[in-house]
C-alpha positions as YAML, in Angstrom:
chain: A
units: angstrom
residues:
- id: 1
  name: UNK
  ca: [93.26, -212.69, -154.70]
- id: 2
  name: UNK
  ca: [95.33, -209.35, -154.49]
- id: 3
  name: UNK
  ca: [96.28, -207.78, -151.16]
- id: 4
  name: UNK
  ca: [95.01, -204.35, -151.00]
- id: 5
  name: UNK
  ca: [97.47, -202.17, -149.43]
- id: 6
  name: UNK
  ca: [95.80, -200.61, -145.44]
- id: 7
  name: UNK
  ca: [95.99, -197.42, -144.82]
- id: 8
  name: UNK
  ca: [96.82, -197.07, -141.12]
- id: 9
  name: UNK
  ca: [94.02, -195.65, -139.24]
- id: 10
  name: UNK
  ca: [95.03, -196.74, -135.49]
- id: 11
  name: UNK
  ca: [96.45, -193.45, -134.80]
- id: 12
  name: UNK
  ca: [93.38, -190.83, -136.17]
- id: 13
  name: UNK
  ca: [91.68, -193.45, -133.60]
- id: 14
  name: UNK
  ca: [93.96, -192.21, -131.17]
- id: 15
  name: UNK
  ca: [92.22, -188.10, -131.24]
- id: 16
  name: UNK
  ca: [88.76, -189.21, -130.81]
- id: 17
  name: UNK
  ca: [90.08, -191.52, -127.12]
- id: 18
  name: UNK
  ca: [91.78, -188.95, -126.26]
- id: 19
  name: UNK
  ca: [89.44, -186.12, -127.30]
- id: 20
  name: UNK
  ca: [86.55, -187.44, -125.19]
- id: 21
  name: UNK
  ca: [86.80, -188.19, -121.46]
- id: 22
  name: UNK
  ca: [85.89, -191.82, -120.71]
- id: 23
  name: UNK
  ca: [86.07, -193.59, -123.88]
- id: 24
  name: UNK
  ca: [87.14, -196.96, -124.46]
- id: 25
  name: UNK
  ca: [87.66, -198.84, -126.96]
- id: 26
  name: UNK
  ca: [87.56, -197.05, -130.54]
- id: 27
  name: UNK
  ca: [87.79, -199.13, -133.86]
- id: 28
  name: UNK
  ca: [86.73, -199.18, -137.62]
- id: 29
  name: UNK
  ca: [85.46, -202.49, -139.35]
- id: 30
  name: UNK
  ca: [84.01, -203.63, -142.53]
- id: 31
  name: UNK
  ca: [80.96, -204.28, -143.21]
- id: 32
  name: UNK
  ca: [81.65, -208.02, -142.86]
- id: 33
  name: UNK
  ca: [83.06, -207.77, -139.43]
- id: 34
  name: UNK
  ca: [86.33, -207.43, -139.83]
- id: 35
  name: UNK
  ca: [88.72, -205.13, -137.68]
- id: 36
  name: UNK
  ca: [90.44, -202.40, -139.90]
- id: 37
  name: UNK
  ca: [92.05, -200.20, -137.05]
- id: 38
  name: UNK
  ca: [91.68, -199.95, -133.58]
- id: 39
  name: UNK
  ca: [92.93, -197.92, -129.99]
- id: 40
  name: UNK
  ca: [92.33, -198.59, -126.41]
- id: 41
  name: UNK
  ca: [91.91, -202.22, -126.82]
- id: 42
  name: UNK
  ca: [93.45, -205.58, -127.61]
- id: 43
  name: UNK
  ca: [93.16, -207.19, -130.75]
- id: 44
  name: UNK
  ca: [90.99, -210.29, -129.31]
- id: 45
  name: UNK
  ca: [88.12, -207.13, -128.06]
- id: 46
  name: UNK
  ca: [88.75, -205.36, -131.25]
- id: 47
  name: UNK
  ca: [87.83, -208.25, -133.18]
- id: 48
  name: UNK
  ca: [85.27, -209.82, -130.96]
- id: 49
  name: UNK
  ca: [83.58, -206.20, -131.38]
- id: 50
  name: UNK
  ca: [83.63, -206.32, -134.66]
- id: 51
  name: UNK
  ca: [82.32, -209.32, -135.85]
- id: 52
  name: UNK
  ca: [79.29, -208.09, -133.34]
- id: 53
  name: UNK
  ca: [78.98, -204.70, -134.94]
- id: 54
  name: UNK
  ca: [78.24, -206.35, -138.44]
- id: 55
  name: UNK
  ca: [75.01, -207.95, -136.59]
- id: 56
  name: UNK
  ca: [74.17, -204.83, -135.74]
- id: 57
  name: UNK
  ca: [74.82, -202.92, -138.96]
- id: 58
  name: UNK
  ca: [72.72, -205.84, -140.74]
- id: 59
  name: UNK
  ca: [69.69, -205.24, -138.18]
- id: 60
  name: UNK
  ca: [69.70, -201.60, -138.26]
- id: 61
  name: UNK
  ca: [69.61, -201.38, -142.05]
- id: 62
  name: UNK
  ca: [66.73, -203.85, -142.45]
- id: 63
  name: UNK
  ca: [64.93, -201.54, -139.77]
- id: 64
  name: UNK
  ca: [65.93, -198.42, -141.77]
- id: 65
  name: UNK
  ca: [64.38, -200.00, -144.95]
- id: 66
  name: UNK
  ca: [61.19, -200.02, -143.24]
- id: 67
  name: UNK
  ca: [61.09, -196.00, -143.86]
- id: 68
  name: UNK
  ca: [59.22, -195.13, -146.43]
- id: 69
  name: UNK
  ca: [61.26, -192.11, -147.85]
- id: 70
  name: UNK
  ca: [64.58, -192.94, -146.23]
- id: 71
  name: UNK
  ca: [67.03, -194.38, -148.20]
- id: 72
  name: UNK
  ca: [67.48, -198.23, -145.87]
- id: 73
  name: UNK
  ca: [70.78, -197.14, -145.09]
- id: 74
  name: UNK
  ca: [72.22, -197.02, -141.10]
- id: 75
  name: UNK
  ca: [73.73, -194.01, -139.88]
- id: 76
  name: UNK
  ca: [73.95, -193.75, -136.17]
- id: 77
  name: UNK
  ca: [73.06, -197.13, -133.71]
- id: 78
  name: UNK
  ca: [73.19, -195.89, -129.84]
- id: 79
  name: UNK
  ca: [72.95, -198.42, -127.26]
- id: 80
  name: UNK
  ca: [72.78, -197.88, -123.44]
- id: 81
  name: UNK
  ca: [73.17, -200.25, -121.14]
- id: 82
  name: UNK
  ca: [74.14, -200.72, -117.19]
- id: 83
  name: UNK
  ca: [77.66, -199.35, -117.51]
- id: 84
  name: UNK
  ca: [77.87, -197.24, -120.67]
- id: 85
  name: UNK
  ca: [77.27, -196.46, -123.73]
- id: 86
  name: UNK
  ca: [78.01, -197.92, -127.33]
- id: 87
  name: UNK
  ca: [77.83, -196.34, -130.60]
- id: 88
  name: UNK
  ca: [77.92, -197.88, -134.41]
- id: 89
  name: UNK
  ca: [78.51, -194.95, -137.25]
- id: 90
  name: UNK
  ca: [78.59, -195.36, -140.70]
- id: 91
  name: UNK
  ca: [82.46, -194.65, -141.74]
- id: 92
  name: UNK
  ca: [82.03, -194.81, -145.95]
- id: 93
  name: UNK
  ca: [80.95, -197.18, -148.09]
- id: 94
  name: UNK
  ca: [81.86, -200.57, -146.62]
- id: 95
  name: UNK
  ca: [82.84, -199.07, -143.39]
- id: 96
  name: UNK
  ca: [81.74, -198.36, -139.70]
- id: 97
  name: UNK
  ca: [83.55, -196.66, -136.71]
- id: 98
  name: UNK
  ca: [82.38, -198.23, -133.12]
- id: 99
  name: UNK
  ca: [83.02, -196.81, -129.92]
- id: 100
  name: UNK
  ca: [82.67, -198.00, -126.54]
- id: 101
  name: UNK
  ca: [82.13, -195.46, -123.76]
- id: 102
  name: UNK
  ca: [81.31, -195.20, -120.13]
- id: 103
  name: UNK
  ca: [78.58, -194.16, -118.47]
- id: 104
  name: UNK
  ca: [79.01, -190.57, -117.89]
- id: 105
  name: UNK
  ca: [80.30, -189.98, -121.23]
- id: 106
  name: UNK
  ca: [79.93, -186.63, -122.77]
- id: 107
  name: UNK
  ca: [77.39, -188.07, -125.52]
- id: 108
  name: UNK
  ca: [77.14, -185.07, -127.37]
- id: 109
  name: UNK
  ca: [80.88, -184.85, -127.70]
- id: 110
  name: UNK
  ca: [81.34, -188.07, -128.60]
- id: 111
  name: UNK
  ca: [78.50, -187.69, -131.73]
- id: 112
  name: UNK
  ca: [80.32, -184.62, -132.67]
- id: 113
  name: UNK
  ca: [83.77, -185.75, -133.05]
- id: 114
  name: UNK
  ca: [82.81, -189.19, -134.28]
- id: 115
  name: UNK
  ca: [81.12, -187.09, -137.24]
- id: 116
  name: UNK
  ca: [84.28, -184.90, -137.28]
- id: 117
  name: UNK
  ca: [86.56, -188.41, -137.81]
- id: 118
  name: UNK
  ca: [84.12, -189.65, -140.58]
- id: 119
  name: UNK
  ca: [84.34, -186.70, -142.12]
- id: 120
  name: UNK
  ca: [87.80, -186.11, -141.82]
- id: 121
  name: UNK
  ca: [88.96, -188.97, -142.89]
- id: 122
  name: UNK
  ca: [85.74, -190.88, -144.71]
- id: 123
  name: UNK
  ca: [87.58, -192.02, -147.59]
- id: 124
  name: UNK
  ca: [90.37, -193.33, -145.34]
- id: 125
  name: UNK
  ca: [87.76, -195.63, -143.81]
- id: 126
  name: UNK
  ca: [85.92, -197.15, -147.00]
- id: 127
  name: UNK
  ca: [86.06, -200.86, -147.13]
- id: 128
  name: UNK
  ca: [87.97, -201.95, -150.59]
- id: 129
  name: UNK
  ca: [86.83, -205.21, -152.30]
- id: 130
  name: UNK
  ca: [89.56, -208.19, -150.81]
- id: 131
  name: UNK
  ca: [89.18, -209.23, -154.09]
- id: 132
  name: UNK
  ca: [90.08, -208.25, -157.89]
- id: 133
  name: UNK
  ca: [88.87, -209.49, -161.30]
- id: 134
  name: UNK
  ca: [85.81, -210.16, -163.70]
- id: 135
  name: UNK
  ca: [83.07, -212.46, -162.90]
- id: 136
  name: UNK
  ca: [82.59, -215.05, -166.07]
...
């Protein structure tokens, strides 16, 4: 197995927190579940959150699928519940910002700069393989 160097992210995290009023938690994680940056939380939250994002990733894509002339893929999950608001964005191939929010979030802001952070920085937050070499 070969360690693939990580590019820190935890501080372009920082912007988006600190560009919207009343967000969070902010974090990136594969599409496995695993926590690739994070700001405004601990790591136990950070990875707890991302290990349920995957879940949701997985459930939202077979849903997409169901679209005739869409192409399966997940792009934007919004979730409102007693308390705030949580959203799931697709971050590059492999990859998924997450942001927790409360209630009277700005949640046009926050769908514009999330955008603006994928698209800054997209490549940035593509999951690599963990893993190199040729299957026999």
């Amino acid at each position: 197995m070969t360690q693939q160097p990580r590019f820190n992210m935890d501080w372009m995290l920082k912007d988006l927190a600190t560009s919207v009023p009343q967000t969070r938690h902010v974090i990136v994680l594969s599409s496995d579940g695993l926590r690739m940056a994070q700001h405004g939380t601990d790591t136990e939250v950070a990875d707890r959150l991302a290990a349920a994002c995957a879940g949701l990733q997985s459930l939202s894509s077979a849903i997409a699928s169901e679209f005739p002339h869409g192409d399966g893929q997940m792009r934007l999950v919004v979730i409102e519940v007693d308390g705030g608001f949580f959203y799931l964005m697709a971050a590059g191939a492999g990859a998924y910002l997450a942001v927790l929010a409360d209630d009277d979030v700005d949640a046009g802001l926050m769908g514009m700069k999330m955008r603006d952070l994928v698209a800054r920085i997209g490549s940035h937050l593509t999951s690599p393989p963990r893993v190199s070499g040729s299957v026999t």
